[in-house]
Backbone as a printed PyTorch tensor [residue, N CA C, xyz], in Angstrom:
tensor([[[ -34.5710, -105.0740,   51.3850],
         [ -34.0740, -104.0730,   52.3670],
         [ -33.8190, -104.7930,   53.7020]],

        [[ -34.6500, -105.7470,   54.0470],
         [ -34.4070, -106.4260,   55.3820],
         [ -33.0920, -107.3000,   55.2390]],

        [[ -32.7460, -107.7050,   54.1120],
         [ -31.5550, -108.4980,   53.9450],
         [ -30.3290, -107.5990,   54.2290]],

        [[ -30.3420, -106.3300,   53.9710],
         [ -29.3140, -105.4320,   54.1430],
         [ -29.1720, -105.1590,   55.6130]],

        [[ -30.2800, -105.1260,   56.4000],
         [ -30.2450, -104.9120,   57.8760],
         [ -29.5270, -106.0130,   58.6290]],

        [[ -29.7290, -107.2430,   58.1070],
         [ -29.1760, -108.4130,   58.8000],
         [ -27.7270, -108.6030,   58.4970]],

        [[ -27.1340, -108.0340,   57.6000],
         [ -25.7290, -108.1400,   57.3160],
         [ -24.8770, -107.3800,   58.2400]],

        [[ -23.7520, -107.9620,   58.6200],
         [ -22.7640, -107.2480,   59.4930],
         [ -22.1200, -106.1580,   58.6600]],

        [[ -21.9610, -105.0170,   59.2260],
         [ -21.1640, -103.9670,   58.5930],
         [ -19.7530, -103.9650,   59.1310]],

        [[ -18.9120, -103.2390,   58.4840],
         [ -17.4780, -103.2070,   58.8280],
         [ -17.3940, -102.6070,   60.3180]],

        [[ -18.3130, -101.7000,   60.6640],
         [ -18.3160, -101.2500,   62.0750],
         [ -18.5630, -102.3220,   63.1240]],

        [[ -19.3430, -103.2590,   62.7770],
         [ -19.7320, -104.2560,   63.7180],
         [ -18.4460, -105.1580,   63.9970]],

        [[ -17.5820, -105.3770,   63.0290],
         [ -16.3990, -106.1870,   63.2320],
         [ -15.2900, -105.5330,   64.1730]],

        [[ -15.3950, -104.1510,   64.2570],
         [ -14.3820, -103.4630,   65.0190],
         [ -14.8540, -102.9160,   66.3180]],

        [[ -16.0280, -103.5000,   66.8370],
         [ -16.4910, -103.1790,   68.1450],
         [ -15.7250, -103.8810,   69.2220]],

        [[ -15.1180, -103.1670,   70.2030],
         [ -14.2650, -103.7420,   71.1360],
         [ -14.7940, -103.4930,   72.5890]],

        [[ -16.0280, -103.1840,   72.6330],
         [ -16.6840, -102.8970,   73.9970],
         [ -16.5550, -104.0950,   74.9550]],

        [[ -16.8330, -105.3390,   74.3910],
         [ -16.7680, -106.4640,   75.2570],
         [ -15.3510, -106.7410,   75.7490]],

        [[ -14.3260, -106.5290,   74.8890],
         [ -12.9860, -106.7000,   75.2400],
         [ -12.5830, -105.7510,   76.3480]],

        [[ -12.8950, -104.5200,   76.2520],
         [ -12.5670, -103.5590,   77.2870],
         [ -13.3120, -103.7740,   78.6220]],

        [[ -14.4890, -104.3230,   78.5130],
         [ -15.2750, -104.6970,   79.7230],
         [ -14.5530, -105.8500,   80.4290]],

        [[ -13.9790, -106.7830,   79.6790],
         [ -13.2370, -107.8920,   80.3050],
         [ -12.0490, -107.3700,   80.9500]],

        [[ -11.2260, -106.4330,   80.2960],
         [ -10.0950, -105.8820,   81.0050],
         [ -10.4550, -105.1720,   82.1980]],

        [[ -11.5390, -104.4830,   82.3330],
         [ -11.9460, -103.8530,   83.5800],
         [ -12.2980, -104.8280,   84.5390]],

        [[ -12.9190, -105.9340,   84.2650],
         [ -13.1650, -106.9940,   85.1840],
         [ -11.8960, -107.6060,   85.7570]],

        [[ -10.9810, -107.9050,   84.8960],
         [  -9.6950, -108.5440,   85.2790],
         [  -8.7690, -107.6020,   86.0520]],

        [[  -8.6170, -106.3950,   85.5260],
         [  -7.6130, -105.4990,   86.1570],
         [  -8.2680, -104.5160,   87.0960]],

        [[  -9.5840, -104.4370,   87.1710],
         [ -10.2170, -103.4440,   88.0100],
         [ -10.6960, -104.0370,   89.3050]],

        [[ -11.6720, -103.3800,   89.8750],
         [ -12.2810, -103.8580,   91.1220],
         [ -13.1300, -105.0110,   90.9470]],

        [[ -13.2170, -105.8440,   91.8820],
         [ -14.1070, -106.9710,   91.8690],
         [ -15.4950, -106.6490,   92.2180]],

        [[ -16.4470, -107.2530,   91.6930],
         [ -17.8210, -107.0970,   91.9510],
         [ -18.1890, -107.8500,   93.2270]],

        [[ -18.5190, -107.2250,   94.3240],
         [ -18.7580, -107.9520,   95.5190],
         [ -20.0450, -108.8820,   95.4210]],

        [[ -20.8520, -108.5920,   94.4760],
         [ -22.1050, -109.3750,   94.3560],
         [ -21.8920, -110.7800,   93.7160]],

        [[ -20.7830, -110.8800,   93.0170],
         [ -20.4730, -112.1080,   92.2610],
         [ -19.7290, -113.0790,   93.1020]],

        [[ -20.0080, -114.3560,   93.0370],
         [ -19.2560, -115.3170,   93.7870],
         [ -17.8970, -115.5190,   93.1520]],

        [[ -16.9240, -115.8750,   94.0540],
         [ -15.5690, -116.0130,   93.5420],
         [ -15.0580, -117.4290,   94.0860]],

        [[ -14.1440, -117.9270,   93.4000],
         [ -13.5730, -119.2580,   93.7320],
         [ -12.0700, -119.1930,   93.4220]],

        [[ -11.3610, -120.1880,   93.9620],
         [  -9.9490, -120.2990,   93.7610],
         [  -9.6240, -120.3420,   92.2810]],

        [[ -10.4470, -121.2760,   91.5450],
         [ -10.1760, -121.4200,   90.1330],
         [ -10.3360, -120.1270,   89.3570]],

        [[ -11.4010, -119.3890,   89.6820],
         [ -11.6130, -118.1530,   88.9240],
         [ -10.5350, -117.2030,   89.1550]],

        [[ -10.0260, -117.0430,   90.4820],
         [  -8.9170, -116.1330,   90.7430],
         [  -7.6260, -116.5370,   90.0620]],

        [[  -7.4290, -117.8200,   89.9200],
         [  -6.1690, -118.3010,   89.2480],
         [  -6.3220, -117.9690,   87.7980]],

        [[  -7.4440, -118.2000,   87.1880],
         [  -7.7120, -117.9700,   85.7940],
         [  -7.5000, -116.4590,   85.4490]],

        [[  -8.0500, -115.5480,   86.3010],
         [  -7.8000, -114.1810,   86.0930],
         [  -6.3550, -113.7710,   86.3300]],

        [[  -5.6870, -114.3290,   87.2150],
         [  -4.2870, -114.0580,   87.4340],
         [  -3.4410, -114.5660,   86.2340]],

        [[  -3.7030, -115.7020,   85.6430],
         [  -2.9610, -116.1290,   84.4550],
         [  -3.2810, -115.2970,   83.3060]],

        [[  -4.5290, -114.7780,   83.1500],
         [  -4.9510, -113.9000,   82.1210],
         [  -4.2090, -112.5420,   82.2030]],

        [[  -4.0650, -112.0580,   83.4650],
         [  -3.3430, -110.8290,   83.6560],
         [  -1.9040, -110.9180,   83.2250]],

        [[  -1.1890, -112.0400,   83.5130],
         [   0.1500, -112.2540,   83.0870],
         [   0.1880, -112.3670,   81.6100]],

        [[  -0.6440, -113.0380,   81.0170],
         [  -0.5400, -113.2220,   79.5680],
         [  -0.8380, -111.8900,   78.8150]],

        [[  -1.7670, -111.1700,   79.3630],
         [  -2.1130, -109.8340,   78.6520],
         [  -0.8970, -108.9040,   78.7430]],

        [[  -0.2640, -108.8350,   79.9880],
         [   0.8860, -107.9970,   80.1400],
         [   1.9980, -108.4100,   79.2360]],

        [[   2.3530, -109.7180,   79.1700],
         [   3.4280, -110.1930,   78.3470],
         [   3.1210, -109.8740,   76.8360]],

        [[   1.8760, -110.0300,   76.4330],
         [   1.5490, -109.8110,   75.0130],
         [   1.6930, -108.2810,   74.6970]],

        [[   1.2690, -107.4350,   75.6410],
         [   1.4070, -105.9610,   75.4090],
         [   2.8720, -105.5870,   75.3970]],

        [[   3.7040, -106.1650,   76.3150],
         [   5.1360, -105.9290,   76.3290],
         [   5.7690, -106.3900,   74.9150]],

        [[   5.3680, -107.4930,   74.4700],
         [   5.8940, -108.0140,   73.1690],
         [   5.5390, -107.0680,   72.0700]],

        [[   4.2750, -106.6230,   72.0500],
         [   3.8170, -105.6840,   70.9580],
         [   4.6440, -104.3880,   71.0740]],

        [[   4.7620, -103.9180,   72.3070],
         [   5.5720, -102.6670,   72.5270],
         [   6.9890, -102.8180,   72.0690]],

        [[   7.6050, -103.9410,   72.3380],
         [   8.9430, -104.2570,   71.9260],
         [   9.0910, -104.2940,   70.3830]],

        [[   8.1520, -104.9150,   69.7210],
         [   8.1570, -105.0160,   68.2380],
         [   8.0010, -103.6350,   67.6190]],

        [[   7.1040, -102.8200,   68.2080],
         [   6.9000, -101.4550,   67.6460],
         [   8.2100, -100.6350,   67.8410]],

        [[   8.8030, -100.6990,   69.0330],
         [  10.0730, -100.0000,   69.2880],
         [  11.0830, -100.4990,   68.2600]],

        [[  11.2530, -101.8090,   68.1970],
         [  12.3330, -102.3730,   67.3550],
         [  12.1860, -101.9570,   65.8860]],

        [[  10.9080, -101.8810,   65.4750],
         [  10.5470, -101.5290,   64.0360],
         [  10.8840, -100.0140,   63.7530]],

        [[  10.7570,  -99.1500,   64.7050],
         [  10.9400,  -97.7540,   64.5060],
         [  12.3530,  -97.2370,   64.9210]],

        [[  13.0860,  -97.9670,   65.6410],
         [  14.4070,  -97.5230,   66.1110],
         [  15.4920,  -98.3560,   65.4190]]])
């Protein structure tokens, strides 16, 4: 029975809570309690650009497929 509890279920593989919390950190308000640096700001800026380009590409492929 304990062996069954330790296995990952299909539900565990599709949890996206950490992903959405990262999007909120990157696109949302900054936490004033956390230190910031130039490198961190640049990393988040590049991540914003890559996320937007990826979503635009997915949107384009979906539109291309159905139209």
